Short mmCIF file of C-alpha atoms and ligand atoms in Angstrom, two decimals:
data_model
loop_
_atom_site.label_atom_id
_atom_site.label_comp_id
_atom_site.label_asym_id
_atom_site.label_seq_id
_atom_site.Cartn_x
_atom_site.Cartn_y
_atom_site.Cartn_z
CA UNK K 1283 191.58 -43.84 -74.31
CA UNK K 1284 191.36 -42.35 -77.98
CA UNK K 1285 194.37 -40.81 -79.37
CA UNK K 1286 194.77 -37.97 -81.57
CA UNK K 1287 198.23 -36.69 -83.33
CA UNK K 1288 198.75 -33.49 -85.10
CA UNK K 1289 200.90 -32.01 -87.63
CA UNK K 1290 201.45 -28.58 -88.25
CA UNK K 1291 202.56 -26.61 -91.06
CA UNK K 1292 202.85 -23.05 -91.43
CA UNK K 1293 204.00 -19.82 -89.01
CA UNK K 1294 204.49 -19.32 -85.88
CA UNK K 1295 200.41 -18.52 -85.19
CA UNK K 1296 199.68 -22.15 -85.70
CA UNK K 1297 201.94 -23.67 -83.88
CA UNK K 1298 200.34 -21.77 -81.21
CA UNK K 1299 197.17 -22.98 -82.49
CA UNK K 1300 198.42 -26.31 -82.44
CA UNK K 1301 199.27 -26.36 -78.98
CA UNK K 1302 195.93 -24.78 -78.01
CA UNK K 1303 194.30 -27.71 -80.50
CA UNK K 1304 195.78 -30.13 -78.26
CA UNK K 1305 195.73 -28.74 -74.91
CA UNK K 1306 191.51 -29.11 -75.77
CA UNK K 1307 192.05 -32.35 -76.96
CA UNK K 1308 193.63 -33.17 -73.86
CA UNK K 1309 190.80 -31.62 -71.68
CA UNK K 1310 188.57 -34.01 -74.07
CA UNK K 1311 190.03 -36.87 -72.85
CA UNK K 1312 191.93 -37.39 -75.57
CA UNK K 1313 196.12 -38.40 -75.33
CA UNK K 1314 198.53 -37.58 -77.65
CA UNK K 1315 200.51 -40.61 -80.22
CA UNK K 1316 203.81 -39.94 -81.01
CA UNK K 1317 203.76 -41.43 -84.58
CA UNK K 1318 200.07 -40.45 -86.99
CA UNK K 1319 200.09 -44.27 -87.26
CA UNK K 1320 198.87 -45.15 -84.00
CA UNK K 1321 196.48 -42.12 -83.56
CA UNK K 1322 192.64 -42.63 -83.54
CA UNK K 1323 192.60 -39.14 -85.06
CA UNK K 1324 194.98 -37.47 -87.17
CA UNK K 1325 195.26 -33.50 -87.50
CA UNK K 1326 196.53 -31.26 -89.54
CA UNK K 1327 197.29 -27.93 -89.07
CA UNK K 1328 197.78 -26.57 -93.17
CA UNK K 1329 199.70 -23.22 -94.24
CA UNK K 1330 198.80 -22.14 -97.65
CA UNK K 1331 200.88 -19.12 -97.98
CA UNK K 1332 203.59 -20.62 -100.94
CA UNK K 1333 202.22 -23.11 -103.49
CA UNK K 1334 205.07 -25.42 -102.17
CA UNK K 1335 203.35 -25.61 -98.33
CA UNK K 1336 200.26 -27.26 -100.01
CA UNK K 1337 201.98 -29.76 -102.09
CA UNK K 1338 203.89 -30.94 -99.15
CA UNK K 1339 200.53 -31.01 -96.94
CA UNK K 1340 198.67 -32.98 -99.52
CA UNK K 1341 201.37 -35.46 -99.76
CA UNK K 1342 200.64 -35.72 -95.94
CA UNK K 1343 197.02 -35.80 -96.32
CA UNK K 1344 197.29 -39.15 -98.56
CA UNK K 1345 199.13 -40.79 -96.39
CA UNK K 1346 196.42 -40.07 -93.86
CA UNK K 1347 194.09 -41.59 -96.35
CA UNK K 1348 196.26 -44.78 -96.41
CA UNK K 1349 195.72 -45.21 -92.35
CA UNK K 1350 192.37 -44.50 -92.95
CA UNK K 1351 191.71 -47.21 -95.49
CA UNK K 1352 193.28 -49.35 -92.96
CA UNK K 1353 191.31 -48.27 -90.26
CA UNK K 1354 188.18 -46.61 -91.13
CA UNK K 1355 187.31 -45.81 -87.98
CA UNK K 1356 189.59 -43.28 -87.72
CA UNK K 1357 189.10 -39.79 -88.00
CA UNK K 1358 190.74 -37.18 -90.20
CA UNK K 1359 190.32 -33.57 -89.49
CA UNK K 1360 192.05 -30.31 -91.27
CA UNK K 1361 192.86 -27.04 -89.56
CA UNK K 1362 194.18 -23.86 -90.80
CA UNK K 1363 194.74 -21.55 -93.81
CA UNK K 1364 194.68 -24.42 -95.98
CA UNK K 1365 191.55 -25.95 -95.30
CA UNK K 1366 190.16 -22.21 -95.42
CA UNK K 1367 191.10 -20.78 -98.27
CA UNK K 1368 189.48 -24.24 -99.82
CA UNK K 1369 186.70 -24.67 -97.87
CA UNK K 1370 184.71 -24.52 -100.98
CA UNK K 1371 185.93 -28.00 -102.63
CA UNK K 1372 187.86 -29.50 -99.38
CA UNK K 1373 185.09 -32.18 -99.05
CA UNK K 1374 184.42 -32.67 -102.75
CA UNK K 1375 188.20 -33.09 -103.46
CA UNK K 1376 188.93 -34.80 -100.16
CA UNK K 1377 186.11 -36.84 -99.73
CA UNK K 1378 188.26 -38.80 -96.82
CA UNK K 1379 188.35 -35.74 -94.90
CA UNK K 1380 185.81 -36.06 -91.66
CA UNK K 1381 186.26 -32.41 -90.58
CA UNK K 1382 187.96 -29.20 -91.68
CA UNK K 1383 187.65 -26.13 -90.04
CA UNK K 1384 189.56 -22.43 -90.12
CA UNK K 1385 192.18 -20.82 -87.61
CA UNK K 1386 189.25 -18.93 -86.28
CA UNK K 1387 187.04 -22.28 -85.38
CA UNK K 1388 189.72 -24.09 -83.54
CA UNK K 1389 186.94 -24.79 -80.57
CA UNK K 1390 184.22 -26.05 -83.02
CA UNK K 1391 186.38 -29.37 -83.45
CA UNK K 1392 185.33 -29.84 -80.46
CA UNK K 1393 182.15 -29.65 -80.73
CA UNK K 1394 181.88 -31.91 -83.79
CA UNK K 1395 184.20 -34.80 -81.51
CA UNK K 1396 181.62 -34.80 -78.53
CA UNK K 1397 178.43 -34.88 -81.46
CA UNK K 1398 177.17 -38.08 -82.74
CA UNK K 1399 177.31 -36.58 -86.11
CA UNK K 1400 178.58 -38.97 -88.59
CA UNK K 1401 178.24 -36.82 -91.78
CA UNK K 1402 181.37 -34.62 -92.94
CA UNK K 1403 181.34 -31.04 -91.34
CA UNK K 1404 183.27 -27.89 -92.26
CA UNK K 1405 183.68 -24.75 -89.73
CA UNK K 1406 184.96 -21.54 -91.32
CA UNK K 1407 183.28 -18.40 -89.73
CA UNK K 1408 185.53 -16.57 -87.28
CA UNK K 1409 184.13 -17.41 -83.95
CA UNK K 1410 187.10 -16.92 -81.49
CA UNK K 1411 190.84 -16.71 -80.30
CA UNK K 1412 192.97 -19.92 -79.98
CA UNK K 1413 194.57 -18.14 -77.40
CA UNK K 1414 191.36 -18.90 -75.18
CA UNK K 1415 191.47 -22.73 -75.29
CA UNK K 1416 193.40 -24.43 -72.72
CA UNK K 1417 197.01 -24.81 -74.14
CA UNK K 1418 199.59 -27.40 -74.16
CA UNK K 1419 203.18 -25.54 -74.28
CA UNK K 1420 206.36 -27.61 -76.37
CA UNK K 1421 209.01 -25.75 -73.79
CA UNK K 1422 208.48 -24.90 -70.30
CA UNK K 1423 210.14 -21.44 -70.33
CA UNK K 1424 208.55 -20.39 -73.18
CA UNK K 1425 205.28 -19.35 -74.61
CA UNK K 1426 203.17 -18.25 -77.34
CA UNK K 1427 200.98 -15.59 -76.76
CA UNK K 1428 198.55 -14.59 -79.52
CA UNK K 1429 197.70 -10.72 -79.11
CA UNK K 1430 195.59 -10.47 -82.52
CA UNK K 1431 194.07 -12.62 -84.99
CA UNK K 1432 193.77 -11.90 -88.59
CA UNK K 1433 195.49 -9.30 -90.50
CA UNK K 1434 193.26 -5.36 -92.17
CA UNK K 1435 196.12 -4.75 -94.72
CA UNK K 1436 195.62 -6.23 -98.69
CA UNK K 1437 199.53 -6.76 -100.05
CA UNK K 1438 198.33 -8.75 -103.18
CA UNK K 1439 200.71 -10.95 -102.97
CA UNK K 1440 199.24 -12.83 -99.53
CA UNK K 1441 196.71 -15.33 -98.88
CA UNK K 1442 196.25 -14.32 -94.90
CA UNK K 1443 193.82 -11.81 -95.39
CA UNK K 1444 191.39 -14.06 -96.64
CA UNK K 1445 192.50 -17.11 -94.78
CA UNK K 1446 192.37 -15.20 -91.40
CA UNK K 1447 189.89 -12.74 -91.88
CA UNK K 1448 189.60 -8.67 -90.51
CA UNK K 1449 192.02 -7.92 -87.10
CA UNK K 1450 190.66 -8.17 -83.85
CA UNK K 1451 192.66 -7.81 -81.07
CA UNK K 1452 192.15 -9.32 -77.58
CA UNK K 1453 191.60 -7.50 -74.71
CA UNK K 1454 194.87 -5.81 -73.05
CA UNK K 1455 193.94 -6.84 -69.72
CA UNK K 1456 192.99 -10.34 -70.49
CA UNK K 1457 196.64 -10.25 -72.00
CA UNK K 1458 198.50 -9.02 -69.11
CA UNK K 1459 196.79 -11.57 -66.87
CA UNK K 1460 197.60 -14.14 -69.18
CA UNK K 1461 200.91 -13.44 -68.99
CA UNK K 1462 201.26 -12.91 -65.70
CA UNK K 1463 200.07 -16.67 -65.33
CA UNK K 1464 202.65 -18.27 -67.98
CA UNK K 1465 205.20 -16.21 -65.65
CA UNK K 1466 203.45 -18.12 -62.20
CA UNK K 1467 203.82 -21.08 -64.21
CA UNK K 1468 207.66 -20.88 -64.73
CA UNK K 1469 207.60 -19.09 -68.53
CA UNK K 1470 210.82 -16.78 -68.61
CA UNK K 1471 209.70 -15.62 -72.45
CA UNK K 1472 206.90 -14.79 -74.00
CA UNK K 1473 206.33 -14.33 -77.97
CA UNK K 1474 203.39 -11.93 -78.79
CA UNK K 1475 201.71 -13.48 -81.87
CA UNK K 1476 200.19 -11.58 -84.36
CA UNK K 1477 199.76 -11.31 -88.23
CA UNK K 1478 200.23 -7.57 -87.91
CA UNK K 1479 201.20 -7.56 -84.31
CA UNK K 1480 202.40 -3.48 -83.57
CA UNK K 1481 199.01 -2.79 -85.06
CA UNK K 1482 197.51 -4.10 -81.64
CA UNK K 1483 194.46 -2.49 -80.10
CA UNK K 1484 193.79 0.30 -82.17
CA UNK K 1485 190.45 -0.52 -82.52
CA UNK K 1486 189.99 -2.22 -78.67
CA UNK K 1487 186.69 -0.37 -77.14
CA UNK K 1488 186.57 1.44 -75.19
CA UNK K 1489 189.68 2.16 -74.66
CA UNK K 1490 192.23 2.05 -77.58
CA UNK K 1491 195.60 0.61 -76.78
CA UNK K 1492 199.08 0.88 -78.09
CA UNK K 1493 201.18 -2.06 -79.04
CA UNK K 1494 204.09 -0.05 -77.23
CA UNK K 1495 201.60 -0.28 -73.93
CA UNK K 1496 201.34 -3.99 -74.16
CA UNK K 1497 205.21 -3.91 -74.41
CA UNK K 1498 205.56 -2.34 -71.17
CA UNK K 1499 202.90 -3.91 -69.34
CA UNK K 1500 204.60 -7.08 -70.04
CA UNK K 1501 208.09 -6.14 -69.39
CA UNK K 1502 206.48 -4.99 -66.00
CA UNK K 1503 205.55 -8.92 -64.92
CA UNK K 1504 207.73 -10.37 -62.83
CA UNK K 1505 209.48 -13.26 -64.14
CA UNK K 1506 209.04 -12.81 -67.80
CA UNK K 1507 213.08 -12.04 -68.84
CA UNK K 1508 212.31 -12.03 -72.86
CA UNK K 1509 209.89 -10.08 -75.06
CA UNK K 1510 209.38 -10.94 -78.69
CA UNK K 1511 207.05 -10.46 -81.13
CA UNK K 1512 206.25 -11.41 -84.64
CA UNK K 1513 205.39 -10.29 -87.44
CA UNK K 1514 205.34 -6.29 -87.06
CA UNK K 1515 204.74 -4.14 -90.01
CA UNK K 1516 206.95 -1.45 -91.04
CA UNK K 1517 204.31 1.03 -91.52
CA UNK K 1518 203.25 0.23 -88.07
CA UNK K 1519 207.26 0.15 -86.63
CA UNK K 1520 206.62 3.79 -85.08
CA UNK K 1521 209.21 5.57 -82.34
CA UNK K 1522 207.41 4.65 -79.32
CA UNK K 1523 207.62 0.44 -80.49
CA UNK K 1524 211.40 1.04 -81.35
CA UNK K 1525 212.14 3.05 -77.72
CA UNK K 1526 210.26 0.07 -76.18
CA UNK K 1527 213.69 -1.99 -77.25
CA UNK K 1528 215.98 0.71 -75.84
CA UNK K 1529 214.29 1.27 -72.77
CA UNK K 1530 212.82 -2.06 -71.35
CA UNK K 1531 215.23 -4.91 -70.24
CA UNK K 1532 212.90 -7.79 -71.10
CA UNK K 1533 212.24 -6.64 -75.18
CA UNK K 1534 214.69 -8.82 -76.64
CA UNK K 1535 217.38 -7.14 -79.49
CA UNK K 1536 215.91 -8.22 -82.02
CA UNK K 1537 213.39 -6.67 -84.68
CA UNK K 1538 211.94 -8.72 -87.99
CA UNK K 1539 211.17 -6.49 -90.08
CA UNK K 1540 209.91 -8.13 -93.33
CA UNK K 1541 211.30 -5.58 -95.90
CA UNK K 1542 209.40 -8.18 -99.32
CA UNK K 1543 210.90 -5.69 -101.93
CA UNK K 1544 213.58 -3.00 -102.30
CA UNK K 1545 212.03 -1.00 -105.29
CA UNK K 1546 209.67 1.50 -104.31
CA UNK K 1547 207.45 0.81 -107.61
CA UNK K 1548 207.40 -2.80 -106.81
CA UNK K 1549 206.18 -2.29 -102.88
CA UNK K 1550 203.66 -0.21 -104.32
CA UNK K 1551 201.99 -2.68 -106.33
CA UNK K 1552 202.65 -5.16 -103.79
CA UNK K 1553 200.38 -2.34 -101.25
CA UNK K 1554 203.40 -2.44 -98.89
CA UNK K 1555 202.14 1.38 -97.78
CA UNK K 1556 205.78 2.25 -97.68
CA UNK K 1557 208.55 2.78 -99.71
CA UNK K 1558 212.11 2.27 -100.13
CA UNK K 1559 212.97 5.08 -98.16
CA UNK K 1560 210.76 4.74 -95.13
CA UNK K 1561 211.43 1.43 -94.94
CA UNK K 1562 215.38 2.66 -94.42
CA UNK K 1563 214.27 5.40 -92.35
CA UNK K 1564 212.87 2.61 -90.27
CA UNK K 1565 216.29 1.00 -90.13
CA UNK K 1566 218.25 4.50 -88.92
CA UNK K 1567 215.61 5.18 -85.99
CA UNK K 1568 216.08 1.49 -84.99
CA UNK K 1569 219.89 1.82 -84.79
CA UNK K 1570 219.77 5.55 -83.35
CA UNK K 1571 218.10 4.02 -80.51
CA UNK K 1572 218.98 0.31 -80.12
CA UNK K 1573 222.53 0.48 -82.14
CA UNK K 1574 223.03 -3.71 -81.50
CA UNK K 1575 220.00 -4.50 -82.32
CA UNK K 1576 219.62 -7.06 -84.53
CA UNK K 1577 217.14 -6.92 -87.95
CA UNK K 1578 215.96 -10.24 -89.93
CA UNK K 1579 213.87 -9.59 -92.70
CA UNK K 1580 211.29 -11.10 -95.43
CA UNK K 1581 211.95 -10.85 -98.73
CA UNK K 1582 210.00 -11.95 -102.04
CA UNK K 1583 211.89 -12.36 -105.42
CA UNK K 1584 210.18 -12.46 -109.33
CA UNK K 1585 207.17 -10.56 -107.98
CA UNK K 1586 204.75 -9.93 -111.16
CA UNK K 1587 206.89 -7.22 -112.88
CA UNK K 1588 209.49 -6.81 -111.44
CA UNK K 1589 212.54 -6.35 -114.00
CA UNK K 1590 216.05 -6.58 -113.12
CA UNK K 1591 216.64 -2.66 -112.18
CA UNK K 1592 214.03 -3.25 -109.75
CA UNK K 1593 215.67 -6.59 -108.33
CA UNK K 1594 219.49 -4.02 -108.15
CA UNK K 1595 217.19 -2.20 -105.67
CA UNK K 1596 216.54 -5.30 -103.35
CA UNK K 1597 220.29 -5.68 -103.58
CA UNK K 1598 221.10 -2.60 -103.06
CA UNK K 1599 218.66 -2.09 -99.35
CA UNK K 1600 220.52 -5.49 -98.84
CA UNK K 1601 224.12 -4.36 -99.09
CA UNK K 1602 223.02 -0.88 -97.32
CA UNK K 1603 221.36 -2.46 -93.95
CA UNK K 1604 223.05 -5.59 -93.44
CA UNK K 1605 220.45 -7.84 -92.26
CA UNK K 1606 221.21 -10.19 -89.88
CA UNK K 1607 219.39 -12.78 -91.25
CA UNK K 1608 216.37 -12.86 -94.32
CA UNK K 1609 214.25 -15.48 -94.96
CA UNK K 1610 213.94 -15.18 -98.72
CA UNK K 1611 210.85 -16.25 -100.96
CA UNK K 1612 210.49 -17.04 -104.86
CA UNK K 1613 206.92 -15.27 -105.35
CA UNK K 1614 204.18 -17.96 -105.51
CA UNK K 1615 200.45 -16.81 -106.80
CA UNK K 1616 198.16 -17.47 -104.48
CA UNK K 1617 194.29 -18.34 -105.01
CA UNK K 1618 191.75 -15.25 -104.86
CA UNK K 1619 194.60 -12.72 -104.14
CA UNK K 1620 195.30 -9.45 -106.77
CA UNK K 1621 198.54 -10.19 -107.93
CA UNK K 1622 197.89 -13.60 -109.43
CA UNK K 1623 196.11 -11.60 -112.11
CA UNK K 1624 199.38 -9.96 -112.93
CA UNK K 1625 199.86 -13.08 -115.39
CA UNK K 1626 201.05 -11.04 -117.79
CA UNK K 1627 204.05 -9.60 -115.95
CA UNK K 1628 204.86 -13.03 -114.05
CA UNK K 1629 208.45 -13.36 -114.23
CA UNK K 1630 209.65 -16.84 -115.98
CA UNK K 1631 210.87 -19.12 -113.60
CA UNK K 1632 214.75 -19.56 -114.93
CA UNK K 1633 214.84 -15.47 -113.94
CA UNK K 1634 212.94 -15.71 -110.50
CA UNK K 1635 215.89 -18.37 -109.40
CA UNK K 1636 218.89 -16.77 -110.97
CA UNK K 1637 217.87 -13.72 -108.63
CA UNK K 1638 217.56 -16.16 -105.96
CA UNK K 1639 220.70 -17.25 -105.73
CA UNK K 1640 222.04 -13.76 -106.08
CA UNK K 1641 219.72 -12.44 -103.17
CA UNK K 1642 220.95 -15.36 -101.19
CA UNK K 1643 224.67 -14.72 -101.90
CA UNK K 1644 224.32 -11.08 -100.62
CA UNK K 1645 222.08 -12.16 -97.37
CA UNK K 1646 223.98 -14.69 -96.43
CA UNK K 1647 227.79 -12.34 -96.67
CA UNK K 1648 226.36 -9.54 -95.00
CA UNK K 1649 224.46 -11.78 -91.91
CA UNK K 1650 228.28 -13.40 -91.49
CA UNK K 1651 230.05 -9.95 -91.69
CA UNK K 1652 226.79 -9.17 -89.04
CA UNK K 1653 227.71 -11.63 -87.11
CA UNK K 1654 231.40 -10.87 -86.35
CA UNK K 1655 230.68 -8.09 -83.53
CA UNK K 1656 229.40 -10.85 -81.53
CA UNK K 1657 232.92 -12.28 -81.73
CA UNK K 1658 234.90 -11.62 -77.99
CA UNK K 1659 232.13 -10.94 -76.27
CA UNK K 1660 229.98 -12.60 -73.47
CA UNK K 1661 226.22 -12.89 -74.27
CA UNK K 1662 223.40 -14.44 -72.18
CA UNK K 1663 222.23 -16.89 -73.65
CA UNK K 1664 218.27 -18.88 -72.54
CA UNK K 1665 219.14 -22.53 -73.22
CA UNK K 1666 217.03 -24.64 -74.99
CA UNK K 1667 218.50 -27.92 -74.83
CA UNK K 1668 220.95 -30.04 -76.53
CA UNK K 1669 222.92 -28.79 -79.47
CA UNK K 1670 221.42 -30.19 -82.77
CA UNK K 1671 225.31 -31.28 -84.34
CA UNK K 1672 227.00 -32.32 -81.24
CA UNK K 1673 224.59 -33.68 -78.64
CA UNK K 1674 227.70 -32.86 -76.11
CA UNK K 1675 227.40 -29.27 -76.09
CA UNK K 1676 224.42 -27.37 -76.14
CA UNK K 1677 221.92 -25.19 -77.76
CA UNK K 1678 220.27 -21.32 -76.77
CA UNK K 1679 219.74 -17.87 -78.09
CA UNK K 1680 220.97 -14.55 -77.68
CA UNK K 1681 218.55 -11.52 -77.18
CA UNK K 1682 219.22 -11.21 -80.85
CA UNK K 1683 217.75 -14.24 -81.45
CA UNK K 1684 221.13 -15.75 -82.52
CA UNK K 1685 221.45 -19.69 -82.26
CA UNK K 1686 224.35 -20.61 -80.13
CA UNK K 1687 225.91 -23.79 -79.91
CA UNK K 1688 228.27 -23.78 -76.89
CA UNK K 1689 230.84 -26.26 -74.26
CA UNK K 1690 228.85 -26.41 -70.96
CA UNK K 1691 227.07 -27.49 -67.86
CA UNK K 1692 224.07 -25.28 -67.82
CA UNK K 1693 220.60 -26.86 -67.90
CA UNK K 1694 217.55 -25.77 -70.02
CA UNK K 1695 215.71 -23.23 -69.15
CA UNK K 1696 218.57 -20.83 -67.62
CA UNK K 1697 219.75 -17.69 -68.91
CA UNK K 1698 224.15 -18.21 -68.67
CA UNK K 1699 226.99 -16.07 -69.86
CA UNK K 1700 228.92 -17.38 -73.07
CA UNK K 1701 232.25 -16.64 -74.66
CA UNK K 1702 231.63 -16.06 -78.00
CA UNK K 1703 234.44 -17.67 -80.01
CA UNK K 1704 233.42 -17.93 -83.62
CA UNK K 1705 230.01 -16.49 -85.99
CA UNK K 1706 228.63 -17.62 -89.70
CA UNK K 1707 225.81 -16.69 -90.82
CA UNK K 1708 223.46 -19.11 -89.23
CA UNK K 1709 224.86 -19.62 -85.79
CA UNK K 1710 227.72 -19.04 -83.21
CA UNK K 1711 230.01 -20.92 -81.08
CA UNK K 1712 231.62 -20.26 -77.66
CA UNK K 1713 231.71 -21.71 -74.35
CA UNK K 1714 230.27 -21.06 -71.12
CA UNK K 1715 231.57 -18.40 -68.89
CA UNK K 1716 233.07 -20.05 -65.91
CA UNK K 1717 232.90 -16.67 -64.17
CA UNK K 1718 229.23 -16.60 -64.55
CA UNK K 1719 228.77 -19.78 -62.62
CA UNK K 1720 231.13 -18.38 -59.72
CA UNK K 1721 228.95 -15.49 -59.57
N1 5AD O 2002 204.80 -15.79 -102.60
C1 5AD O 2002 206.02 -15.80 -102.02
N2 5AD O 2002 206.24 -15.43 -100.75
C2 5AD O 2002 205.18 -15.02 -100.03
N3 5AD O 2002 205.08 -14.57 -98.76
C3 5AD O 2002 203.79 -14.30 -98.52
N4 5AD O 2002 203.04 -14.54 -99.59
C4 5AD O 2002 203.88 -14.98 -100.56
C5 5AD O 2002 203.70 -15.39 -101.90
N5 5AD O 2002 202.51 -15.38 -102.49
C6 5AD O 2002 206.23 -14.42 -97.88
C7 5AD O 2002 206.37 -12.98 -97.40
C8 5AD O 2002 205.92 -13.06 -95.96
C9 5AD O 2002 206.35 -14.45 -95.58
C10 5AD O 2002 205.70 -15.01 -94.38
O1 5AD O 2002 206.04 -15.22 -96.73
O2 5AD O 2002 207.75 -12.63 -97.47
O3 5AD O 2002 206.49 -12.06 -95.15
FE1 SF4 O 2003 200.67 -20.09 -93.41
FE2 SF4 O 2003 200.21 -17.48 -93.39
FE3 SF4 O 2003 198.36 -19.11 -92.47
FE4 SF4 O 2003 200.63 -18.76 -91.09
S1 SF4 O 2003 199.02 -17.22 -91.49
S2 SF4 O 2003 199.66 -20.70 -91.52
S3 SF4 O 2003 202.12 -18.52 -92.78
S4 SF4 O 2003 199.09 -19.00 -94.58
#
């Protein structure tokens, strides 16, 4: 039997993908290797968004190249926004490289396994979802579930757009029944996947659909305890999405809401579509109607331009929301995108750290001071395992998708009540209701 192993790199969407790539492998007769060493074909599934994701994958890819000098029989194949948004050279610089293909041409690998092609082939037209090949999920209780594919907005900082191509969404009632067999299957939560996922079904013939619709078709299933979803757009964050958290039990307390930049000029010439103050008008409607909910964010520092008054203004939407939690970027430019024609304006690298480390310092005190309501309470917590530090206790999350380490007996999979004891910024600590176990 002929192995295969993959790596992936990248978001959220491709470890979906990844798990659809080998679910088809699987149905190929193929079995999965646990180490790329003993694997008669080696996968990758490449990111490109940050200049740093492809160094690290091309380090990877070399060491492929070493297995394959041992062993020339074996096959190496490259998936994802990497291999598109190079699909140009990937064979020229790569020669090594047996078959690439985009996120959109998943399936066509394959086709190219079961040919008796020998030649190097490259796939990157959009021909379908991932989410229709069979999958193979990581965790029992949870899965991916990709709504949309691709991304119709052009911030000129990002490499999706042309990586993933123009949205399409999948059909809502193709959704709900996939759903509603994860839920048959034992899944307890479900994350809707999507590169600009509240934009969903706009443009689904005949009938348009809502993203707030999908919300509450889902929350309908039986079985399915946790909604979430990533990555919404804040131009797209309307009432109806944000009452979808107040008013159905299964949408999980928690919205990421990648804010990028704090100065309006900069968001504009980043084509956000919004502004400073919509963005915080965002942030008021979504604690009018969901006051513990919690908000994570995106944000990019040194864009092309930006000067240090504009950088206050990051701070400043920083200090004034309290995020609990920010994944923060150092702007990278990106092949074929507008901004990495701003070479004039880029901002020199000494600069683009020292606001790093400020931006950092602010993200990090406010998530802590965040975190301290949680503090004395009891919170149900889905557990995922064993904790990570101290293989004695374990590990779950909070609606508010807050890690919790915790003292107790529960097994993965279950949704128990924990103490809360102590918060940072990363994580909390507590111990399992004994109450809860009574009850
Ligand atoms: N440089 C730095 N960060 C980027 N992101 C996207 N493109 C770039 C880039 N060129 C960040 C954004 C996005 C997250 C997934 O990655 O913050 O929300
Ligand atoms: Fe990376 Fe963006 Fe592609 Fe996800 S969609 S793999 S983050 S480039």
């Amino acid at each position: 039997m002929k192995r295969f192993h993959v790596t992936t790199f990248g978001c959220q969407m491709n470890e979906h993908d990844s798990e659809r790539m080998k679910g088809m492998l699987e149905s190929l007769g193929y079995a999965e290797a646990s180490v790329r060493e003993e694997a008669d074909l080696i996968l990758f599934n490449t990111c490109s968004i940050r200049e740093k994701a492809d160094e690290r994958f091309v380090s990877h890819l070399y060491d492929a190249r070493a297995l394959k000098r041992r062993d020339p029989e074996r096959v190496i194949g490259v998936g994802g926004c990497w291999a598109q948004s190079v699909k140009d050279q990937v064979f020229r610089d790569y020669p090594f490289v047996d078959v690439a293909f985009g996120p959109g041409q998943v399936h066509k690998l394959a086709e190219f396994l079961t040919s008796d092609s020998l030649t190097a082939q490259g796939f990157f037209e959009f021909e379908g979802f991932t989410g229709h090949l069979p999958g193979k999920r990581a965790r029992d209780v949870h899965a991916w579930v990709q709504i949309s594919a691709g991304c119709n907005m052009k911030c000129s900082y990002c490499i999706v757009p042309s990586t993933r191509g123009r949205e399409v969404s999948r059909p809502f009632e193709e959704l709900v029944d996939e759903v509603r067999q994860l839920a048959a299957e034992g899944v307890r939560e479900v994350t809707l996947l999507g590169q600009n996922v509240n934009s969903y079904g706009t443009r689904l013939r005949p009938e348009p659909r809502k993203f707030s619709e999908l919300l509450r078709a889902v929350d309908a299933i039986d079985g399915i305890d946790r909604i979430r979803y990533t990555s919404p757009h804040p131009a797209h964050m309307t009432e109806d999405v944000i009452l979808a958290h107040a008013e159905l039990d299964s949408v999980c307390q928690h919205i990421h809401l990648p804010l990028q930049a704090g100065s309006s000029r900069v968001l504009k010439r980043m084509r956000r579509t919004y502004g400073r103050e919509r963005f915080l008008d965002r942030v008021a409607l979504i604690r009018e109607h969901v006051p513990d909910c919690a908000i994570t964010t995106d944000i990019i520092v040194g864009f092309p331009g930006e000067t240090e008054a504009d950088f206050v203004e990051t701070l400043e939407v920083v200090e004034e929301v309290g995020f609990d939690g920010a994944f923060t970027f150092i702007y990278s430019p990106r092949r074929d995108t507008e901004a990495a024609e701003f070479v004039d304006e880029f901002v020199p690298h000494e600069e683009q750290v020292e606001r790093m480390e400020r931006l950092v310092e602010a993200v990090q005190r406010r998530a802590r001071e965040r975190a301290q309501r949680f503090v004395g309470r009891t919170l149900d917590v889905l557990v995922e395992g064993p904790s990570r530090y101290d293989p004695a206790q374990l590990r779950g999350r909070t609606t508010h998708n807050k890690v919790v380490n915790f003292d107790g007996l529960a097994a993965p999979g279950e949704i128990v009540a924990v103490e809360i004891a102590t918060a940072t910024s990363q994580s909390l600590t507590g111990s399992e209701s004994l109450l809860s176990r009574v009850a």
